[in-house]
Short mmCIF file of C-alpha atoms in Angstrom, two decimals:
data_model
loop_
_atom_site.label_atom_id
_atom_site.label_comp_id
_atom_site.label_asym_id
_atom_site.label_seq_id
_atom_site.Cartn_x
_atom_site.Cartn_y
_atom_site.Cartn_z
CA MET A 171 0.10 -0.10 0.27
CA ALA A 172 1.37 3.30 -0.90
CA GLY A 173 2.67 5.54 1.46
CA ALA A 174 2.36 3.17 4.25
CA LEU A 175 4.73 3.19 7.15
CA LEU A 176 5.42 -0.31 9.23
CA LEU A 177 6.29 0.08 12.08
CA ALA A 178 7.43 -3.32 13.92
CA LEU A 179 7.09 -3.11 17.48
CA ALA A 180 9.38 -5.36 19.78
CA PRO A 181 9.65 -3.82 23.16
CA LEU A 182 11.29 -6.59 24.98
CA ALA A 183 14.08 -6.51 22.18
CA VAL A 184 14.41 -2.36 22.32
CA PRO A 185 16.65 -2.35 25.93
CA ALA A 186 18.78 -5.05 24.94
CA ALA A 187 19.91 -2.77 21.58
CA ARG A 188 20.27 0.13 23.41
CA THR A 189 22.23 -1.28 26.63
CA PRO A 190 26.18 -1.15 25.65
CA ARG A 191 27.99 -3.96 24.98
CA ALA A 192 30.68 -4.56 27.54
CA HIS A 193 33.19 -6.06 25.38
CA LEU A 194 33.74 -3.11 23.70
CA GLY A 195 36.70 -1.47 25.21
CA ASP A 196 35.86 1.92 25.39
CA SER A 197 32.97 2.32 23.50
CA ARG A 198 30.05 4.57 25.62
CA PRO A 199 26.46 4.48 25.21
CA ILE A 200 25.01 6.99 22.07
CA PRO A 201 24.08 10.25 24.45
CA TYR A 202 20.36 10.43 23.15
CA PRO A 203 17.62 10.36 25.35
CA ARG A 204 15.56 7.14 25.49
CA ILE A 205 12.85 7.71 22.68
CA ALA A 206 9.40 6.09 22.96
CA PHE A 207 8.01 4.67 20.24
CA PRO A 208 4.79 6.57 19.05
CA LEU A 209 2.47 3.92 20.05
CA GLU A 210 3.48 0.06 21.73
CA ILE A 211 1.93 -2.71 21.40
CA SER A 212 3.70 -5.90 22.65
CA ASP A 213 4.74 -8.61 20.32
CA SER A 214 2.76 -6.54 17.51
CA GLN A 215 3.88 -4.73 14.26
CA TYR A 216 0.39 -2.09 12.84
CA ILE A 217 0.41 -0.11 9.38
CA PRO A 218 -1.51 3.60 9.69
CA LEU A 219 -4.03 3.15 6.69
CA ALA A 220 -6.67 5.66 5.05
CA TRP A 221 -10.02 4.65 5.60
CA ALA A 222 -10.55 4.48 1.96
CA ASP A 223 -7.81 1.47 1.79
CA ILE A 224 -10.30 -0.16 4.76
CA ALA A 225 -12.42 -2.88 1.83
CA GLY A 226 -15.69 -3.05 3.38
CA TRP A 227 -16.25 -0.19 5.50
CA ILE A 228 -18.32 2.42 3.62
CA ASP A 229 -20.62 -0.86 3.53
CA ASP A 230 -21.46 -2.14 7.01
CA ASP A 231 -23.76 -0.94 9.51
CA HIS A 232 -21.83 2.12 11.52
CA LEU A 233 -24.69 3.08 13.54
CA ALA A 234 -25.54 -0.09 15.06
CA ALA A 235 -21.35 -0.73 16.10
CA TYR A 236 -21.85 3.20 17.28
CA ARG A 237 -24.88 2.37 19.45
CA ALA A 238 -22.67 -0.45 20.94
CA PHE A 239 -19.60 1.76 21.36
CA ARG A 240 -22.15 3.68 23.56
CA THR A 241 -22.52 1.25 26.23
CA SER A 242 -18.50 0.78 26.51
CA CYS A 243 -18.16 4.67 27.18
CA LYS A 244 -20.56 4.40 30.74
CA PRO A 245 -17.54 2.44 32.58
CA ILE A 246 -14.72 4.35 30.64
CA ALA A 247 -16.36 7.81 31.44
CA ALA A 248 -16.56 6.78 35.23
CA GLU A 249 -12.82 5.58 35.31
CA HIS A 250 -11.00 8.65 37.24
CA ALA A 251 -7.31 7.34 37.33
CA LEU A 252 -4.81 5.70 34.62
CA PRO A 253 -5.07 1.81 34.99
CA ALA A 254 -3.17 -0.18 37.28
CA THR A 255 -1.61 -1.47 34.11
CA ALA A 256 -1.18 0.41 31.32
CA LYS A 257 -2.21 -0.80 27.93
CA SER A 258 -1.66 0.50 24.45
CA LEU A 259 -4.33 3.23 24.50
CA GLY A 260 -4.52 3.93 28.18
CA ILE A 261 -7.27 6.37 28.81
CA SER A 262 -7.23 8.03 25.29
CA LEU A 263 -10.61 6.59 24.49
CA ARG A 264 -12.35 9.08 26.85
CA ASP A 265 -12.09 12.10 24.60
CA PRO A 266 -14.36 10.16 21.93
CA CYS A 267 -16.48 8.23 24.44
CA ARG A 268 -17.43 12.19 25.66
CA ALA A 269 -18.81 12.78 22.19
CA ALA A 270 -20.72 9.86 21.56
CA ARG A 271 -22.30 10.29 24.93
CA ALA A 272 -23.43 13.83 24.06
CA ALA A 273 -24.30 13.50 20.51
CA GLU A 274 -27.56 11.82 19.20
CA ILE A 275 -26.70 10.03 15.86
CA SER A 276 -29.57 7.85 14.49
CA GLU A 277 -28.61 7.85 10.88
CA PRO A 278 -25.64 5.43 10.05
CA ALA A 279 -23.87 8.20 7.70
CA LYS A 280 -23.46 9.79 10.29
CA ALA A 281 -22.30 7.10 12.78
CA ARG A 282 -19.00 6.55 10.07
CA ALA A 283 -18.51 10.11 10.24
CA PHE A 284 -17.78 9.74 14.19
CA PHE A 285 -15.71 7.28 13.59
CA GLU A 286 -13.18 8.84 11.30
CA ASP A 287 -13.57 12.33 12.68
CA HIS A 288 -12.18 10.60 16.30
CA PHE A 289 -10.56 7.64 15.07
CA VAL A 290 -7.95 6.89 12.68
CA PRO A 291 -7.36 3.19 11.47
CA LEU A 292 -3.99 0.92 11.97
CA GLN A 293 -3.89 -2.22 10.62
CA ILE A 294 -2.35 -4.93 13.71
CA SER A 295 -1.27 -8.29 13.22
CA ARG A 296 1.12 -10.21 15.20
CA LEU A 297 4.59 -9.80 14.99
CA GLY A 298 5.98 -11.58 11.88
CA GLU A 299 2.33 -11.77 10.80
CA ASP A 300 -0.02 -10.31 7.90
CA ALA A 301 -3.54 -11.25 9.61
CA GLY A 302 -5.05 -12.40 12.84
CA PHE A 303 -7.84 -15.06 13.58
CA VAL A 304 -11.20 -15.30 15.39
CA THR A 305 -13.53 -17.92 17.06
CA GLY A 306 -17.14 -17.68 17.58
CA TYR A 307 -19.52 -17.42 21.22
CA TYR A 308 -22.22 -17.47 22.43
CA GLU A 309 -24.77 -18.11 25.18
CA PRO A 310 -25.65 -21.47 25.68
CA ILE A 311 -29.76 -22.79 27.52
CA LEU A 312 -28.89 -25.74 29.92
CA ASP A 313 -31.21 -27.18 32.43
CA GLY A 314 -30.79 -27.05 35.80
CA SER A 315 -31.32 -27.10 39.55
CA ARG A 316 -30.93 -25.20 42.53
CA THR A 317 -30.21 -28.58 44.80
CA GLN A 318 -28.12 -31.48 44.51
CA THR A 319 -30.72 -34.61 42.88
CA GLY A 320 -30.18 -38.04 41.29
CA ILE A 321 -30.41 -36.53 37.89
CA TYR A 322 -28.91 -32.95 38.68
CA ASN A 323 -25.60 -34.31 40.25
CA VAL A 324 -22.65 -32.08 38.44
CA PRO A 325 -21.59 -29.32 40.36
CA VAL A 326 -21.17 -25.87 38.84
CA TYR A 327 -19.17 -24.03 41.40
CA ARG A 328 -18.17 -20.31 42.31
CA ARG A 329 -14.33 -19.03 42.72
CA PRO A 330 -12.64 -21.11 45.69
CA SER A 331 -11.58 -18.78 48.34
CA ASN A 332 -7.90 -20.63 47.99
CA LEU A 333 -7.11 -19.72 44.62
CA PHE A 334 -4.41 -17.67 44.11
CA VAL A 335 -2.62 -15.45 41.76
CA ARG A 336 0.64 -13.04 42.35
CA GLY A 337 0.34 -9.73 42.17
CA PHE A 338 -3.73 -9.98 42.91
CA LYS A 339 -5.99 -10.18 46.39
CA GLN A 340 -7.98 -12.97 46.47
CA SER A 341 -10.78 -11.15 46.66
CA ALA A 342 -10.26 -9.20 43.66
CA PRO A 343 -13.10 -8.86 41.33
CA ASP A 344 -11.11 -8.74 38.37
CA LEU A 345 -8.53 -11.90 37.92
CA PRO A 346 -6.42 -12.32 35.10
CA ASN A 347 -7.58 -14.95 31.91
CA LYS A 348 -4.38 -16.60 31.89
CA GLY A 349 -1.01 -17.73 33.09
CA GLN A 350 -0.20 -19.48 37.01
CA VAL A 351 -2.73 -20.37 39.32
CA PHE A 352 -1.77 -21.54 43.08
CA ARG A 353 -4.00 -22.66 46.02
CA LYS A 354 -2.64 -21.60 49.42
CA ILE A 355 -0.81 -24.83 52.27
CA GLY A 356 -1.04 -22.51 54.97
CA ARG A 357 0.72 -18.99 55.46
CA ARG A 358 3.17 -18.98 52.98
CA LYS A 359 3.81 -22.25 51.00
CA LEU A 360 2.03 -22.10 47.22
CA VAL A 361 1.21 -25.31 44.94
CA PRO A 362 -0.70 -24.94 41.47
CA TYR A 363 -4.25 -25.21 41.47
CA TYR A 364 -6.34 -28.25 41.14
CA ASP A 365 -7.02 -29.52 37.35
CA ARG A 366 -9.74 -30.85 35.82
CA GLY A 367 -9.41 -34.41 37.19
CA GLU A 368 -8.88 -33.75 40.89
CA ILE A 369 -11.89 -31.58 40.89
CA GLU A 370 -14.34 -33.85 39.65
CA ASP A 371 -12.45 -36.16 41.66
CA GLY A 372 -14.18 -33.96 44.42
CA ALA A 373 -10.65 -32.21 45.80
CA ILE A 374 -13.04 -28.76 46.68
CA ALA A 375 -16.18 -30.91 47.38
CA GLY A 376 -18.02 -29.72 50.56
CA ARG A 377 -17.40 -26.24 50.60
CA GLY A 378 -20.21 -24.57 49.87
CA LEU A 379 -18.69 -23.50 46.31
CA GLU A 380 -21.60 -24.96 44.63
CA ILE A 381 -24.01 -22.54 42.83
CA CYS A 382 -26.31 -24.87 41.32
CA TRP A 383 -26.01 -28.70 39.57
CA LEU A 384 -26.56 -29.55 35.91
CA LYS A 385 -27.12 -33.10 34.80
CA ASP A 386 -23.82 -34.12 33.48
CA GLN A 387 -20.50 -33.46 32.87
CA THR A 388 -20.66 -32.57 28.97
CA ASP A 389 -23.32 -29.67 29.93
CA LEU A 390 -20.54 -28.17 32.30
CA LEU A 391 -18.14 -28.49 30.00
CA PHE A 392 -19.30 -26.54 26.98
CA ALA A 393 -20.76 -24.17 29.61
CA GLN A 394 -16.67 -23.43 30.59
CA ILE A 395 -16.40 -23.33 26.92
CA GLN A 396 -18.39 -20.93 26.34
CA GLY A 397 -17.73 -18.79 29.43
CA SER A 398 -21.60 -18.14 30.31
CA ALA A 399 -24.54 -19.70 30.64
CA ARG A 400 -28.87 -19.29 30.92
CA ILE A 401 -29.65 -22.00 33.77
CA ARG A 402 -33.08 -22.99 33.41
CA LEU A 403 -34.66 -24.22 36.66
CA GLU A 404 -37.29 -26.91 37.36
CA ASN A 405 -39.57 -24.58 39.08
CA GLY A 406 -39.37 -22.59 35.31
CA SER A 407 -36.92 -19.54 36.88
CA THR A 408 -33.48 -18.96 35.50
CA ILE A 409 -30.04 -18.70 36.64
CA ARG A 410 -27.04 -16.81 34.82
CA ILE A 411 -23.90 -17.61 35.16
CA ASN A 412 -20.61 -15.88 33.93
CA TYR A 413 -16.71 -16.63 33.45
CA ASP A 414 -15.20 -15.44 37.19
CA ALA A 415 -11.63 -17.71 37.30
CA HIS A 416 -9.62 -20.37 36.10
CA ASN A 417 -7.34 -23.01 37.66
CA GLY A 418 -4.36 -21.87 35.51
CA TYR A 419 -4.49 -24.48 32.91
CA PRO A 420 -4.16 -24.03 28.88
CA TYR A 421 -7.52 -25.40 26.72
CA THR A 422 -7.05 -28.02 25.41
CA ALA A 423 -9.98 -28.97 22.41
CA VAL A 424 -11.11 -32.26 23.53
CA GLY A 425 -12.77 -32.18 19.47
CA ARG A 426 -8.92 -32.06 18.12
CA ILE A 427 -8.05 -35.27 20.22
CA LEU A 428 -11.55 -37.26 18.34
CA ILE A 429 -9.80 -36.46 15.39
CA ASP A 430 -6.19 -37.32 15.90
CA ARG A 431 -6.99 -40.64 17.45
CA GLY A 432 -9.61 -41.35 14.34
CA ILE A 433 -12.26 -41.57 16.51
CA ILE A 434 -14.59 -39.13 14.30
CA PRO A 435 -13.89 -38.12 11.09
CA LYS A 436 -12.91 -34.33 10.61
CA GLU A 437 -15.52 -34.06 8.09
CA GLU A 438 -18.16 -35.43 10.66
CA MET A 439 -17.10 -33.42 13.23
CA SER A 440 -19.39 -30.85 15.20
CA MET A 441 -20.24 -30.47 18.72
CA GLN A 442 -23.30 -32.71 18.13
CA LYS A 443 -21.05 -35.40 17.62
CA ILE A 444 -18.77 -34.85 20.40
CA ARG A 445 -22.29 -35.21 22.88
CA GLU A 446 -23.30 -37.86 20.65
CA TRP A 447 -19.62 -39.75 21.40
CA MET A 448 -19.39 -39.01 25.05
CA GLU A 449 -23.14 -40.25 25.94
CA GLN A 450 -22.36 -43.96 24.62
CA ASN A 451 -18.72 -43.63 26.25
CA PRO A 452 -19.33 -42.23 29.39
CA ASP A 453 -15.67 -44.31 30.38
CA GLY A 454 -14.46 -42.98 27.50
CA ALA A 455 -15.57 -39.27 27.98
CA LYS A 456 -14.08 -39.26 31.51
CA GLU A 457 -10.61 -40.23 29.90
CA LEU A 458 -11.36 -36.93 27.39
CA ARG A 459 -12.26 -34.43 29.73
CA ARG A 460 -9.35 -34.82 31.66
CA GLN A 461 -7.30 -34.55 28.76
CA ASN A 462 -8.39 -31.08 28.72
CA ARG A 463 -6.29 -29.76 32.77
CA ALA A 464 -8.35 -26.47 32.38
CA TYR A 465 -11.50 -25.74 34.88
CA VAL A 466 -13.53 -22.53 35.15
CA PHE A 467 -15.45 -21.23 37.91
CA PHE A 468 -18.15 -19.09 37.80
CA ARG A 469 -20.01 -16.27 39.17
CA GLU A 470 -24.00 -15.73 39.36
CA VAL A 471 -25.08 -12.57 37.62
CA GLN A 472 -28.45 -10.49 38.52
CA LEU A 473 -29.93 -10.82 34.63
CA SER A 474 -33.27 -11.42 33.96
CA ASP A 475 -34.02 -13.94 31.08
CA LYS A 476 -34.42 -10.31 28.23
CA ASP A 477 -31.23 -9.21 29.32
CA GLU A 478 -27.95 -10.17 27.53
CA ALA A 479 -24.98 -11.59 28.90
CA VAL A 480 -22.71 -9.52 30.50
CA GLY A 481 -19.12 -9.51 29.16
CA ALA A 482 -16.12 -9.17 31.24
CA GLN A 483 -16.03 -4.91 30.94
CA GLY A 484 -19.16 -5.28 33.19
CA VAL A 485 -21.80 -3.75 30.03
CA PRO A 486 -24.69 -6.46 28.14
CA LEU A 487 -23.10 -7.80 24.70
CA THR A 488 -24.04 -6.77 21.94
CA PRO A 489 -24.85 -10.20 19.20
CA GLY A 490 -22.80 -9.52 15.85
CA ARG A 491 -20.78 -6.17 17.28
CA SER A 492 -19.20 -7.39 20.54
CA ILE A 493 -15.68 -9.78 20.63
CA ALA A 494 -14.22 -10.68 23.13
CA VAL A 495 -9.73 -9.74 22.85
CA ASP A 496 -6.88 -10.23 24.90
CA LYS A 497 -7.46 -8.47 28.42
CA ALA A 498 -3.77 -8.06 28.58
CA LEU A 499 -2.89 -5.80 25.52
CA HIS A 500 -6.40 -4.14 24.67
CA VAL A 501 -8.46 -1.59 26.16
CA TYR A 502 -12.36 -2.27 26.78
CA GLY A 503 -14.35 -0.31 24.38
CA THR A 504 -10.98 -0.82 21.47
CA PRO A 505 -13.20 -0.95 18.03
CA PHE A 506 -11.78 -2.90 15.82
CA PHE A 507 -12.83 -3.58 12.05
CA ILE A 508 -12.46 -7.29 11.09
CA ALA A 509 -12.97 -8.01 7.76
CA GLY A 510 -12.43 -11.80 5.65
CA GLU A 511 -14.27 -14.11 4.18
CA LEU A 512 -15.61 -17.18 5.91
CA PRO A 513 -17.20 -20.20 4.89
CA ILE A 514 -20.80 -20.74 4.62
CA SER A 515 -22.56 -23.44 1.54
CA SER A 516 -19.14 -25.45 2.07
CA GLU A 517 -15.88 -25.06 3.34
CA LYS A 518 -14.41 -23.96 0.11
CA SER A 519 -16.68 -21.53 0.00
CA LYS A 520 -16.13 -17.63 0.54
CA THR A 521 -18.64 -15.04 1.56
CA PRO A 522 -17.48 -12.06 2.64
CA PHE A 523 -17.04 -10.61 6.26
CA GLN A 524 -16.71 -7.11 7.19
CA ARG A 525 -17.54 -5.15 10.36
CA LEU A 526 -16.85 -2.73 13.42
CA MET A 527 -16.55 -4.66 16.38
CA ILE A 528 -15.96 -3.58 19.81
CA ALA A 529 -14.01 -4.97 22.43
CA GLN A 530 -16.32 -6.03 25.63
CA ASP A 531 -15.47 -9.58 26.31
CA THR A 532 -12.23 -11.64 27.36
CA GLY A 533 -11.15 -15.42 27.88
CA SER A 534 -8.55 -17.58 28.56
CA ALA A 535 -7.91 -19.15 24.98
CA ILE A 536 -8.64 -15.52 23.40
CA THR A 537 -4.46 -14.28 23.09
CA GLY A 538 -2.19 -11.68 21.30
CA PRO A 539 -2.81 -8.47 19.24
CA ALA A 540 -4.85 -9.75 16.57
CA ARG A 541 -7.26 -12.51 18.14
CA ALA A 542 -11.12 -12.08 18.64
CA ASP A 543 -14.87 -14.04 19.58
CA LEU A 544 -17.37 -12.73 18.08
CA TYR A 545 -20.28 -13.00 20.29
CA PHE A 546 -23.63 -14.28 18.28
CA GLY A 547 -25.96 -14.36 21.54
CA ALA A 548 -27.76 -17.08 23.53
CA GLY A 549 -29.66 -20.25 22.83
CA PRO A 550 -29.89 -22.94 20.00
CA ASP A 551 -30.41 -20.29 17.28
CA ALA A 552 -27.41 -18.95 17.99
CA GLY A 553 -25.53 -22.15 18.35
CA ARG A 554 -27.16 -24.27 16.15
CA VAL A 555 -25.47 -26.31 13.07
CA THR A 556 -27.47 -25.51 9.78
CA ILE A 557 -25.05 -25.99 7.08
CA GLY A 558 -24.18 -29.37 6.96
CA PRO A 559 -21.14 -32.00 7.31
CA ALA A 560 -18.52 -29.86 6.02
CA ALA A 561 -19.08 -26.94 8.01
CA SER A 562 -19.39 -28.64 11.10
CA ALA A 563 -15.56 -29.84 10.66
CA SER A 564 -14.60 -27.37 11.53
CA ALA A 565 -16.54 -26.59 14.20
CA VAL A 566 -13.93 -27.62 16.71
CA GLU A 567 -11.29 -25.79 14.49
CA GLY A 568 -11.97 -22.37 15.31
CA THR A 569 -13.90 -22.05 12.45
CA VAL A 570 -16.23 -19.12 12.38
CA PHE A 571 -19.52 -20.25 9.60
CA VAL A 572 -22.05 -17.85 8.95
CA ASP A 573 -25.74 -18.10 7.86
CA ALA A 574 -26.64 -17.11 4.98
CA LEU A 575 -30.11 -17.74 5.16
CA GLN A 576 -30.66 -14.64 7.45
CA PRO A 577 -29.87 -11.38 6.52
CA PRO A 578 -27.61 -9.66 8.57
CA PRO A 579 -25.43 -12.62 8.96
CA VAL A 580 -25.74 -14.62 12.23
CA LEU A 581 -22.58 -17.00 13.27
CA CYS A 582 -23.93 -20.45 14.11
CA ILE A 583 -20.74 -22.59 14.43
CA PHE A 584 -18.78 -21.59 17.05
CA GLY A 585 -14.95 -23.12 17.88
CA ALA A 586 -13.99 -24.84 20.72
CA GLY A 587 -10.64 -23.19 20.92
CA ASP A 588 -8.58 -24.84 19.00
CA ASP A 589 -7.05 -22.87 15.81
CA ALA A 590 -5.62 -25.38 13.82
CA LEU A 591 -7.31 -24.60 11.16
CA ARG A 592 -8.45 -20.82 11.47
CA HIS A 593 -9.63 -18.20 9.05
CA ASN A 594 -7.69 -15.38 8.65
CA MET A 595 -9.32 -12.35 9.29
CA ARG A 596 -8.00 -8.36 8.50
CA PHE A 597 -8.30 -6.57 11.75
CA VAL A 598 -7.82 -2.54 11.87
CA MET A 599 -7.78 -1.30 15.35
CA LEU A 600 -9.56 2.49 15.95
CA VAL A 601 -7.39 4.44 17.52
CA PRO A 602 -8.35 7.81 19.18
CA LYS A 603 -6.85 10.29 17.46
CA SER A 604 -4.68 11.53 20.49
CA LEU A 605 -2.56 8.44 20.20
CA ASP A 606 -2.15 8.90 16.16
CA PRO A 607 1.09 6.97 15.79
CA THR A 608 1.71 8.65 12.36
CA ALA A 609 1.26 12.49 13.35
CA ARG A 610 3.47 11.69 16.93
CA ALA A 611 6.09 9.76 14.45
CA ARG A 612 6.64 13.21 12.99
CA ARG A 613 8.06 14.67 16.31
CA MET A 614 10.77 12.10 16.87
CA PRO A 615 14.22 13.18 16.31
CA VAL A 616 16.23 11.99 13.23
CA PRO A 617 19.68 10.25 13.01
CA ASP A 618 22.50 12.33 13.12
CA ALA A 619 23.85 13.25 9.54
CA ARG A 620 26.04 10.70 7.80
CA PRO A 621 29.73 11.79 7.87
CA SER A 622 32.11 12.78 4.81
CA GLU A 623 33.80 11.27 2.78
CA LYS A 624 36.91 12.45 4.17
CA ILE A 625 36.26 11.51 8.19
CA ALA A 626 34.68 7.98 6.68
CA LYS A 627 38.45 7.12 4.87
CA LEU A 628 39.79 8.39 8.06
CA PHE A 629 37.75 6.15 10.70
CA PRO A 630 36.29 3.27 8.54
CA GLN A 631 33.46 1.23 10.76
CA ILE A 632 34.54 -1.88 11.62
CA ASP A 633 31.96 -4.30 13.13
CA PRO A 634 33.57 -5.08 16.31
CA LEU A 635 31.65 -8.63 16.80
CA GLN A 636 33.22 -10.05 14.07
CA THR A 637 36.50 -8.88 14.54
CA GLY A 638 36.90 -8.92 18.31
CA PRO A 639 38.58 -6.16 20.05
CA LEU A 640 41.79 -4.95 18.71
CA LYS A 641 44.56 -3.72 20.88
CA ASP A 642 47.73 -1.53 20.45
CA GLN A 643 46.00 0.89 18.06
CA PRO A 644 47.04 4.21 17.90
CA THR A 645 44.45 6.73 19.82
CA ASP A 646 45.63 9.26 17.26
CA PRO A 647 43.77 9.53 14.48
CA ARG A 648 46.50 11.65 12.74
CA ALA A 649 48.30 8.10 12.45
CA LEU A 650 45.77 6.86 9.89
CA ALA A 651 46.41 9.71 7.81
CA SER A 652 50.01 8.50 6.96
CA PRO A 653 51.03 6.44 4.28
CA PRO A 654 50.80 3.03 4.07
CA GLU A 655 54.98 2.98 3.72
CA VAL A 656 55.46 5.22 6.88
CA ALA A 657 52.41 3.16 9.18
CA VAL A 658 54.31 0.09 8.95
CA ALA A 659 56.80 -0.50 11.30
CA PRO A 660 59.02 -3.11 11.08
CA ALA A 661 58.33 -6.25 13.26
CA VAL A 662 61.15 -5.85 15.97
CA ASP A 663 59.63 -8.57 18.50
CA ALA A 664 58.29 -10.84 16.46
CA PRO A 665 59.58 -14.70 15.39
CA LYS A 666 62.82 -15.38 14.05
CA GLY A 667 62.42 -16.06 10.08
CA THR A 668 58.55 -14.69 10.19
CA GLU A 669 57.88 -12.06 7.31
CA VAL A 670 55.84 -9.50 7.88
CA ALA A 671 53.34 -8.47 5.05
CA LYS A 672 52.80 -4.72 3.53
CA PRO A 673 49.39 -4.03 3.37
CA ALA A 674 48.24 -3.36 -0.25
CA ALA A 675 45.79 -0.10 0.65
CA PRO A 676 45.18 1.26 4.09
CA PHE A 677 41.43 -0.82 4.67
CA ALA A 678 43.35 -4.13 4.20
CA GLN A 679 45.79 -3.50 6.58
CA THR A 680 45.87 -6.95 8.97
CA SER A 681 46.24 -5.87 13.16
CA THR A 682 49.77 -7.58 13.30
CA ALA A 683 51.55 -6.73 16.63
CA HIS A 684 52.62 -2.86 15.28
CA ALA A 685 50.82 -2.53 12.57
CA PRO A 686 48.05 -0.07 13.64
CA ALA A 687 44.19 -1.15 12.15
CA ALA A 688 41.50 0.95 11.34
CA GLN A 689 39.20 2.45 14.13
CA SER A 690 35.60 2.91 14.88
CA VAL A 691 34.95 6.45 14.95
CA PRO A 692 34.84 7.31 19.09
CA LEU A 693 31.75 8.31 20.53
CA PRO A 694 31.50 11.86 22.87
CA GLU A 695 30.74 11.37 26.21
CA ALA A 696 27.34 11.82 27.79
CA ARG A 697 28.11 14.23 30.41
CA PRO A 698 31.72 15.84 31.25
CA ASN A 699 33.25 13.74 33.40
CA ILE A 700 34.40 16.09 35.74
CA GLN A 701 36.28 14.96 38.80
CA PRO A 702 35.88 16.93 42.26
CA GLY A 703 38.95 18.67 43.46
CA ARG A 704 41.02 17.83 46.24
CA ASP A 705 39.88 21.18 48.32
CA GLU A 706 35.90 20.94 46.82
CA PRO A 707 34.33 20.56 50.14
CA HIS A 708 32.98 17.39 50.99
CA ARG A 709 28.79 16.73 50.83
CA PRO A 710 26.94 14.80 52.95
CA PHE A 711 24.96 13.65 50.73
CA ARG A 712 27.62 12.16 48.40
CA SER A 713 28.63 8.59 48.90
CA ARG A 714 31.92 7.82 48.96
CA ARG A 715 32.98 4.50 49.22
CA GLY A 716 35.95 3.19 47.61
CA GLN A 717 37.45 6.50 47.93
#
């Protein structure tokens, strides 16, 4: 794309690049202040775009995205301090949110103008990759009971009090969705938390952690995969449960295991096939579940049947407009325009998917700068498979499908955490204009001017990592300006019979005992190296150790 500037950011490598190497002898660090990049997003690269360069941008329903964005603005406006972990956008969404809450927009064209006036588009992807990928999720409706019975005997647990994450209080309302999780033994000892098998065997049973009870472990497994569920009780009422914490183990896709073992062919794989196999093979289902050591704990939320599920941001999700993102990298409320091609009628078909989505949720399997989980509602209509076995084969592979019979598209197949056969999608992150990296990059200082040809000949640059430090070099640069005949002295200390070769040119000199070698340009000191005189009075706050 003409004029596009690729900014590849690898923050972990930046400090090492600016640290002087100890083995370079007299070399000193460059006397420039540390300069921050215009916009830093860990392990990512981004390209500034023009709105006209975004395929499908004009054709989207921006009014629906604007309404979802306004929903996210309520908690953003309530924040009065910078988050504990500052992310790429920080609190920069406050200004667009003020404008959105002050405006009363009811036309799609004005909604599109709002985003174009307050944001700049950046195509973003993981470092070294050119695209991201998506999966989808929904809210299942399951049968359950408040009390344990002969039918309902699988507990749904809330977060245990002995679950511990370093750097967070045990009572913290928001814990990380990935990373190590421990349990305390005594006052100080920490050990990894129980895995799925240990919890199913009763490791935390009888502690009053049960929210409700389900019919079987398969229902619980699918509720944990989706991160929320509606539990339909025997008296007709409904319990709403949402993700609260996890046990620290990575998710393993059970569908992928069944395919690898040759139990279910890939072209026949679906959520329903997994259910049927588990019902017919209870012992095998138990072993299969335990291959996935990850376990999710829930919390009960006070919502009616008419309310949508609440995401991690604390706002109701909007079907078809809300996404779950990596909360370690992104700020809730950030708009993303996601574009790509998805299979509909068959695995080989390609139908455009181009939508402006709002980050309002997260998940333990959602990691990376260009990774999203699309939310498409609750119940069997949102989760059913309607397009045949070819589509079902990819349901467990992190593939998203769209129902061609319903405009606008409705997701009908959902990923179960395995991205082995993922569909690449283009992610365009909308960044507030206050953080426009192109404008901020213009204020960054440029490198020093290139040395003149004369200076370059006097001080040819040598890579010290290849040649190593050179000894017995003349400290006076004028010695290098002497003719080659004068610069080479007889090898008095050389062993007898050793012939000293005369260099053909100053740039081809070898590092013999007395032959002057090319020397790198000496760098100026960062500050004057002034030593205090003896008559200078001692100051009480200066350290005199070593004198």
